[in-house]
């Protein structure tokens, strides 16, 4: 089993920055791709960013390219999402995700989820 715990969400003004963190436990997380998704009430969960198991490859949703950066620290079993130039439309619950398969790429597929952390961007 995999346990994922997110932190770092909060309220920020438009144009501001936030850094989300995800602590993974329960298996050797460095062997698995990790990612971030987000979901608004009544909408489907959408992919935001992913990073391969070694951290060499990343993938981003078009809506966040150039503003968000995903990174990982395999020594600490953590994944981060640095969010800059935030917009009100970035307001969502953000979920950390872990891939199901070993040595996967930044696109997953993802099968494990954290509880989520709220990000609110005010205009």
Backbone as a printed PyTorch tensor [residue, N CA C, xyz], in Angstrom:
tensor([[[  0.8300,  -1.1980,   0.0000],
         [  0.0000,   0.0000,   0.0000],
         [  0.8660,   1.2500,   0.0000]],

        [[  0.2890,   2.2980,  -0.5050],
         [  0.9850,   3.5780,  -0.5890],
         [  0.1810,   4.6270,   0.1660]],

        [[  0.8570,   5.3960,   0.9530],
         [  0.2200,   6.5170,   1.6370],
         [  0.8290,   7.8090,   1.1220]],

        [[ -0.0390,   8.7280,   0.7600],
         [  0.3850,  10.0310,   0.2320],
         [ -0.2600,  11.1270,   1.0630]],

        [[  0.5450,  12.0530,   1.5260],
         [  0.0410,  13.1500,   2.3430],
         [  0.5000,  14.4710,   1.7450]],

        [[ -0.4740,  15.2860,   1.3500],
         [ -0.1710,  16.5830,   0.7590],
         [ -0.1190,  17.6690,   1.8260]],

        [[  0.6250,  18.7140,   1.5030],
         [  0.6660,  19.9020,   2.3570],
         [  1.0170,  21.1020,   1.4930]],

        [[  0.7780,  22.2990,   2.0450],
         [  1.2000,  23.5120,   1.3670],
         [  0.1010,  24.3080,   0.6960]],

        [[ -1.1190,  23.7890,   0.7030],
         [ -2.2000,  24.5490,   0.1010],
         [ -2.5580,  25.7670,   0.9310]],

        [[ -3.4130,  26.6060,   0.3770],
         [ -3.8350,  27.7960,   1.1150],
         [ -4.4600,  28.8230,   0.2170]],

        [[ -4.5750,  30.0280,   0.7380],
         [ -5.1720,  31.1560,   0.0160],
         [ -4.0620,  32.0930,  -0.4420]],

        [[ -4.1110,  32.4670,  -1.7050],
         [ -3.0990,  33.3600,  -2.2600],
         [ -3.7680,  34.3040,  -3.2600]],

        [[ -3.2030,  35.4630,  -3.4280],
         [ -3.7540,  36.4170,  -4.3870],
         [ -3.3100,  36.0570,  -5.8030]],

        [[ -4.0820,  36.5060,  -6.7500],
         [ -3.7430,  36.2930,  -8.1520],
         [ -2.3430,  36.8310,  -8.4410]],

        [[ -1.5480,  36.0340,  -9.1520],
         [ -0.1670,  36.4060,  -9.4350],
         [  0.8250,  35.8860,  -8.4220]],

        [[  0.3210,  35.3470,  -7.3400],
         [  1.1830,  34.8450,  -6.2810],
         [  1.6800,  33.4440,  -6.5360]],

        [[  2.3690,  32.8920,  -5.5270],
         [  2.9820,  31.5670,  -5.6430],
         [  2.6500,  30.7050,  -4.4360]],

        [[  2.6540,  29.4140,  -4.6740],
         [  2.5060,  28.4300,  -3.6080],
         [  3.3560,  27.2220,  -3.9600]],

        [[  3.7860,  26.4980,  -2.9280],
         [  4.5360,  25.2700,  -3.1600],
         [  3.8380,  24.1300,  -2.4240]],

        [[  3.3700,  23.1770,  -3.1880],
         [  2.7480,  21.9970,  -2.6110],
         [  3.7880,  20.9050,  -2.4230]],

        [[  3.6140,  20.1380,  -1.3620],
         [  4.4980,  19.0100,  -1.1010],
         [  3.6800,  17.7550,  -0.8730]],

        [[  4.2780,  16.6240,  -1.1940],
         [  3.6280,  15.3340,  -0.9960],
         [  4.6570,  14.3770,  -0.4080]],

        [[  4.3180,  13.8250,   0.7460],
         [  5.1810,  12.8440,   1.3890],
         [  4.6180,  11.4570,   1.1270]],

        [[  5.4560,  10.5920,   0.5910],
         [  5.0350,   9.2330,   0.2440],
         [  5.6360,   8.2250,   1.2070]],

        [[  4.8650,   7.2040,   1.5250],
         [  5.3560,   6.1300,   2.3830],
         [  4.6610,   4.8340,   1.9970]],

        [[  5.2050,   3.7360,   2.4390],
         [  4.5690,   2.4490,   2.2330],
         [  5.2100,   1.5840,   1.1820]],

        [[  6.0300,   2.1530,   0.3310],
         [  6.7740,   1.3640,  -0.6330],
         [  7.9470,   2.2230,  -1.0870]],

        [[  8.7840,   1.6570,  -1.9290],
         [  9.9420,   2.3990,  -2.4110],
         [  9.4840,   3.3900,  -3.4700]],

        [[  9.1450,   4.5870,  -3.0440],
         [  8.4990,   5.5450,  -3.9380],
         [  9.3960,   5.9830,  -5.0740]],

        [[ 10.7210,   5.8710,  -4.9120],
         [ 11.5980,   6.3390,  -5.9680],
         [ 11.4860,   5.5110,  -7.2350]],

        [[ 10.8760,   4.3420,  -7.1720],
         [ 10.7450,   3.4770,  -8.3410],
         [  9.4680,   3.7370,  -9.1340]],

        [[  8.7100,   4.7400,  -8.7340],
         [  7.4120,   4.9810,  -9.3460],
         [  7.2730,   6.4410,  -9.7630]],

        [[  6.5850,   6.6540, -10.8750],
         [  6.2650,   8.0150, -11.2770],
         [  5.2970,   8.6240, -10.2710]],

        [[  5.3560,   9.9500, -10.1790],
         [  4.4680,  10.6910,  -9.2870],
         [  3.8090,  11.8090, -10.0710]],

        [[  2.6950,  12.2790,  -9.5570],
         [  2.0120,  13.3440, -10.2700],
         [  1.1230,  14.1770,  -9.3740]],

        [[  0.5940,  15.2140,  -9.9710],
         [ -0.3820,  16.0830,  -9.3070],
         [ -1.6050,  16.2190, -10.2070]],

        [[ -2.7580,  16.1270,  -9.5970],
         [ -4.0340,  16.3280, -10.2540],
         [ -4.7960,  17.3930,  -9.4810]],

        [[ -5.8490,  17.9040, -10.0920],
         [ -6.7120,  18.8400,  -9.3840],
         [ -8.1580,  18.5960,  -9.7860]],

        [[ -9.0510,  19.0150,  -8.8990],
         [-10.4680,  18.7750,  -9.1360],
         [-11.2940,  19.8600,  -8.4910]],

        [[-12.2100,  20.4010,  -9.2540],
         [-13.1760,  21.3770,  -8.7510],
         [-14.4960,  20.6640,  -8.4860]],

        [[-15.3240,  21.1930,  -7.6130],
         [-16.6130,  20.5530,  -7.3250],
         [-17.4340,  20.3500,  -8.5890]],

        [[-17.9360,  19.1370,  -8.7810],
         [-18.7740,  18.8510,  -9.9240],
         [-18.0360,  18.6080, -11.2160]],

        [[-16.7140,  18.6420, -11.1520],
         [-15.9150,  18.4220, -12.3600],
         [-15.0370,  17.1860, -12.2090]],

        [[-14.5510,  16.6830, -13.3330],
         [-13.6580,  15.5380, -13.2960],
         [-12.2680,  15.9610, -12.8230]],

        [[-11.5980,  15.0020, -12.2100],
         [-10.2220,  15.2520, -11.7940],
         [ -9.3520,  15.3710, -13.0420]],

        [[ -8.5000,  16.3920, -13.0770],
         [ -7.6720,  16.6000, -14.2570],
         [ -6.1900,  16.5520, -13.9170]],

        [[ -5.4230,  16.0660, -14.8700],
         [ -3.9840,  15.9620, -14.7340],
         [ -3.3630,  17.3530, -14.7450]],

        [[ -2.4120,  17.5730, -13.8450],
         [ -1.7070,  18.8550, -13.7920],
         [ -0.2500,  18.6800, -14.2080]],

        [[  0.4270,  17.7280, -13.5690],
         [  1.8500,  17.5340, -13.8520],
         [  2.2640,  16.1360, -13.4070]],

        [[  3.2780,  15.5910, -14.0880],
         [  3.8030,  14.2900, -13.7200],
         [  5.3100,  14.2610, -13.8540]],

        [[  5.9410,  13.3760, -13.1060],
         [  7.3950,  13.2470, -13.1600],
         [  7.7490,  11.7670, -13.1270]],

        [[  8.6820,  11.3660, -13.9840],
         [  9.0550,   9.9620, -14.0860],
         [  9.7800,   9.4920, -12.8280]],

        [[  9.9900,   8.1900, -12.7430],
         [ 10.5110,   7.6230, -11.5100],
         [ 11.9020,   8.1260, -11.1750]],

        [[ 12.6920,   8.4330, -12.1740],
         [ 14.0230,   8.9770, -11.9150],
         [ 14.0300,  10.4970, -11.8570]],

        [[ 12.9410,  11.0890, -12.2800],
         [ 12.8790,  12.5440, -12.2980],
         [ 13.4340,  13.1730, -13.5530]],

        [[ 13.7530,  12.3640, -14.5500],
         [ 14.3740,  12.9050, -15.7640],
         [ 13.3490,  13.4780, -16.7270]],

        [[ 12.1360,  12.9850, -16.6520],
         [ 11.0920,  13.4190, -17.5800],
         [  9.9100,  13.9850, -16.8160]],

        [[  9.3640,  15.0480, -17.3520],
         [  8.1870,  15.6720, -16.7620],
         [  7.1430,  15.9180, -17.8430]],

        [[  5.9300,  16.0990, -17.4050],
         [  4.8210,  16.3920, -18.3130],
         [  3.8810,  17.3490, -17.6080]],

        [[  3.3200,  18.2770, -18.3670],
         [  2.4280,  19.2880, -17.7910],
         [  1.1660,  19.4530, -18.6350]],

        [[  0.1010,  19.7970, -17.9710],
         [ -1.0980,  20.2200, -18.6850],
         [ -0.8040,  21.5460, -19.3610]],

        [[ -1.4110,  21.7580, -20.5100],
         [ -1.1680,  23.0020, -21.2500],
         [ -1.4930,  24.2340, -20.4090]],

        [[ -2.4850,  24.1170, -19.5620],
         [ -2.9470,  25.2620, -18.7760],
         [ -1.9370,  25.7270, -17.7320]],

        [[ -0.9560,  24.8820, -17.4050],
         [  0.0020,  25.2570, -16.3580],
         [  1.4390,  25.3360, -16.8600]],

        [[  1.6640,  25.0060, -18.1150],
         [  3.0250,  25.0470, -18.6610],
         [  3.6320,  26.4370, -18.5200]],

        [[  4.8720,  26.4590, -18.0660],
         [  5.5630,  27.7280, -17.8720],
         [  5.2770,  28.3880, -16.5450]],

        [[  4.2950,  27.8840, -15.8020],
         [  3.9460,  28.4700, -14.4950],
         [  4.1890,  27.4990, -13.3400]],

        [[  3.9850,  26.2220, -13.5870],
         [  4.1460,  25.2140, -12.5480],
         [  5.3790,  24.3640, -12.8410]],

        [[  6.0270,  23.9080, -11.7730],
         [  7.1840,  23.0350, -11.9140],
         [  7.0710,  21.8850, -10.9120]],

        [[  7.1550,  20.6670, -11.4230],
         [  7.1210,  19.4980, -10.5600],
         [  8.5500,  19.0110, -10.3370]],

        [[  8.8260,  18.5630,  -9.1190],
         [ 10.1490,  18.0400,  -8.8020],
         [  9.9940,  16.9500,  -7.7520]],

        [[ 11.0610,  16.1630,  -7.5920],
         [ 11.0070,  15.1090,  -6.5950],
         [ 12.3490,  14.9780,  -5.8970]],

        [[ 12.2890,  14.5440,  -4.6530],
         [ 13.4790,  14.2760,  -3.8630],
         [ 13.3610,  12.8250,  -3.4070]],

        [[ 13.9980,  11.9260,  -4.1350],
         [ 13.8370,  10.5070,  -3.8360],
         [ 14.4770,  10.1180,  -2.5010]],

        [[ 15.4600,  10.8570,  -2.0690],
         [ 16.0660,  10.5640,  -0.7740],
         [ 15.0980,  10.8110,   0.3720]],

        [[ 14.1680,  11.7430,   0.1510],
         [ 13.1980,  12.0970,   1.1900],
         [ 11.7960,  11.5950,   0.8720]],

        [[ 11.6470,  10.8840,  -0.2430],
         [ 10.3340,  10.3620,  -0.6550],
         [  9.2990,  11.4780,  -0.7390]],

        [[  9.6790,  12.5780,  -1.3270],
         [  8.7520,  13.7040,  -1.4630],
         [  8.6740,  14.1820,  -2.9090]],

        [[  7.5470,  14.7690,  -3.2230],
         [  7.3180,  15.3810,  -4.5240],
         [  6.7680,  16.7760,  -4.2730]],

        [[  7.1940,  17.7120,  -5.0980],
         [  6.7620,  19.0860,  -4.9100],
         [  6.1370,  19.6250,  -6.1900]],

        [[  5.2540,  20.5920,  -6.0100],
         [  4.6950,  21.3200,  -7.1380],
         [  4.8370,  22.8010,  -6.8280]],

        [[  5.7510,  23.4470,  -7.5110],
         [  5.9390,  24.8910,  -7.3650],
         [  5.0090,  25.5830,  -8.3340]],

        [[  4.1190,  26.3990,  -7.7990],
         [  3.1180,  27.0730,  -8.6140],
         [  3.3660,  28.5800,  -8.5610]],

        [[  3.5440,  29.1870,  -9.7120],
         [  3.7650,  30.6230,  -9.7910],
         [  2.7350,  31.2500, -10.7270]],

        [[  2.6710,  32.5650, -10.6970],
         [  1.7120,  33.3040, -11.5320],
         [  0.3210,  32.6890, -11.4370]],

        [[ -0.1020,  32.4430, -10.2380],
         [ -1.3800,  31.7710, -10.0250],
         [ -2.5440,  32.6310, -10.4770]],

        [[ -3.5640,  31.9500, -10.9830],
         [ -4.7600,  32.6090, -11.4970],
         [ -5.9730,  32.0960, -10.7150]],

        [[ -7.0450,  32.8590, -10.6900],
         [ -8.2580,  32.3830, -10.0030],
         [ -8.7350,  31.0310, -10.5260]],

        [[ -8.5150,  30.7710, -11.8090],
         [ -8.9650,  29.4840, -12.3670],
         [ -8.1040,  28.3060, -11.9150]],

        [[ -7.0220,  28.5740, -11.1970],
         [ -6.2280,  27.4990, -10.5960],
         [ -6.8260,  27.0270,  -9.2640]],

        [[ -7.8610,  27.6920,  -8.8220],
         [ -8.5130,  27.3050,  -7.5740],
         [ -9.1230,  25.9170,  -7.6990]],

        [[ -8.6720,  25.0070,  -6.8400],
         [ -9.1180,  23.6190,  -6.8830],
         [ -8.5970,  22.8960,  -5.6430]],

        [[ -9.0350,  21.6570,  -5.4940],
         [ -8.3720,  20.7470,  -4.5650],
         [ -7.3030,  20.0040,  -5.3570]],

        [[ -6.0790,  20.0350,  -4.8530],
         [ -4.9500,  19.4050,  -5.5400],
         [ -4.6150,  18.0860,  -4.8610]],

        [[ -4.4430,  17.0580,  -5.6910],
         [ -4.1840,  15.7140,  -5.2010],
         [ -2.8190,  15.2290,  -5.6800]],

        [[ -2.0890,  14.6480,  -4.7800],
         [ -0.8610,  13.9540,  -5.1270],
         [ -1.2230,  12.5470,  -5.5850]],

        [[ -0.4810,  12.0350,  -6.5670],
         [ -0.7670,  10.7080,  -7.1040],
         [  0.5190,   9.9290,  -7.3140]],

        [[  0.4150,   8.6250,  -7.1710],
         [  1.5470,   7.7370,  -7.4160],
         [  1.1510,   6.7040,  -8.4590]],

        [[  2.1020,   6.3640,  -9.3040],
         [  1.8310,   5.3970, -10.3680],
         [  1.6660,   3.9970,  -9.8030]],

        [[  0.9410,   3.1900, -10.5580],
         [  0.7250,   1.8080, -10.1560],
         [  1.9040,   0.9210, -10.5130]],

        [[  2.5390,   1.2180, -11.6500],
         [  3.5840,   0.3360, -12.1350],
         [  4.9840,   0.8600, -11.8910]],

        [[  5.9120,  -0.0750, -11.8110],
         [  7.3020,   0.2660, -11.6180],
         [  7.8680,   1.0090, -12.8170]],

        [[  8.7990,   1.9250, -12.5290],
         [  9.6000,   2.5740, -13.5650],
         [  8.7530,   3.2300, -14.6560]],

        [[  7.6750,   3.8200, -14.2410],
         [  6.7560,   4.4200, -15.1970],
         [  7.1810,   5.8380, -15.5630]],

        [[  6.6200,   6.3040, -16.6900],
         [  6.9010,   7.6460, -17.1590],
         [  6.0190,   8.6730, -16.4970]],

        [[  6.1840,   9.9320, -16.8820],
         [  5.4570,  11.0100, -16.2040],
         [  3.9500,  10.9810, -16.4160]],

        [[  3.4740,  10.1680, -17.3410],
         [  2.0390,  10.0750, -17.5760],
         [  1.3400,   8.9880, -16.7960]],

        [[  2.0720,   8.2540, -15.9880],
         [  1.4650,   7.2140, -15.1580],
         [  1.3350,   5.8930, -15.9010]],

        [[  0.2330,   5.1390, -15.7570],
         [ -1.0140,   5.5290, -15.0860],
         [ -0.9080,   5.5670, -13.5670]],

        [[ -1.7170,   6.3960, -12.9740],
         [ -1.7030,   6.6280, -11.5490],
         [ -2.8440,   5.8810, -10.8730]],

        [[ -2.5350,   5.2950,  -9.7380],
         [ -3.5370,   4.4890,  -9.0650],
         [ -3.6560,   4.7310,  -7.5770]],

        [[ -2.8150,   5.6070,  -7.0370],
         [ -2.8520,   5.9160,  -5.6070],
         [ -2.9860,   7.4230,  -5.4420]],

        [[ -3.7830,   7.8010,  -4.4570],
         [ -4.1290,   9.2160,  -4.2970],
         [ -4.0240,   9.6560,  -2.8440]],

        [[ -3.6450,  10.9070,  -2.6720],
         [ -3.6960,  11.5070,  -1.3530],
         [ -5.0830,  12.0410,  -1.0560]],

        [[ -5.2250,  12.7010,   0.0750],
         [ -6.5240,  13.2350,   0.4930],
         [ -6.8130,  14.5970,  -0.1240]],

        [[ -5.8080,  15.2490,  -0.6400],
         [ -6.0060,  16.5320,  -1.3010],
         [ -5.7190,  17.7120,  -0.3990]],

        [[ -5.3480,  18.8040,  -1.0220],
         [ -5.1230,  20.0660,  -0.3140],
         [ -5.7450,  21.1940,  -1.1240]],

        [[ -6.4410,  22.0790,  -0.4450],
         [ -7.1740,  23.1450,  -1.1270],
         [ -6.2410,  24.2910,  -1.5000]],

        [[ -6.3490,  24.7170,  -2.7440],
         [ -5.6560,  25.9140,  -3.2200],
         [ -6.7190,  26.9030,  -3.6870]],

        [[ -6.6980,  28.0940,  -3.1230],
         [ -7.6500,  29.1300,  -3.4870],
         [ -6.9010,  30.3760,  -3.9150]],

        [[ -7.1890,  30.8410,  -5.1300],
         [ -6.5390,  32.0300,  -5.6700],
         [ -7.5900,  33.1260,  -5.7970]],

        [[ -7.3880,  34.2040,  -5.0820],
         [ -8.3470,  35.2980,  -5.1040],
         [ -7.9600,  36.3150,  -6.1800]],

        [[ -8.9710,  36.9380,  -6.7570],
         [ -8.7150,  37.9040,  -7.8360],
         [ -8.5060,  39.2970,  -7.2900]]])
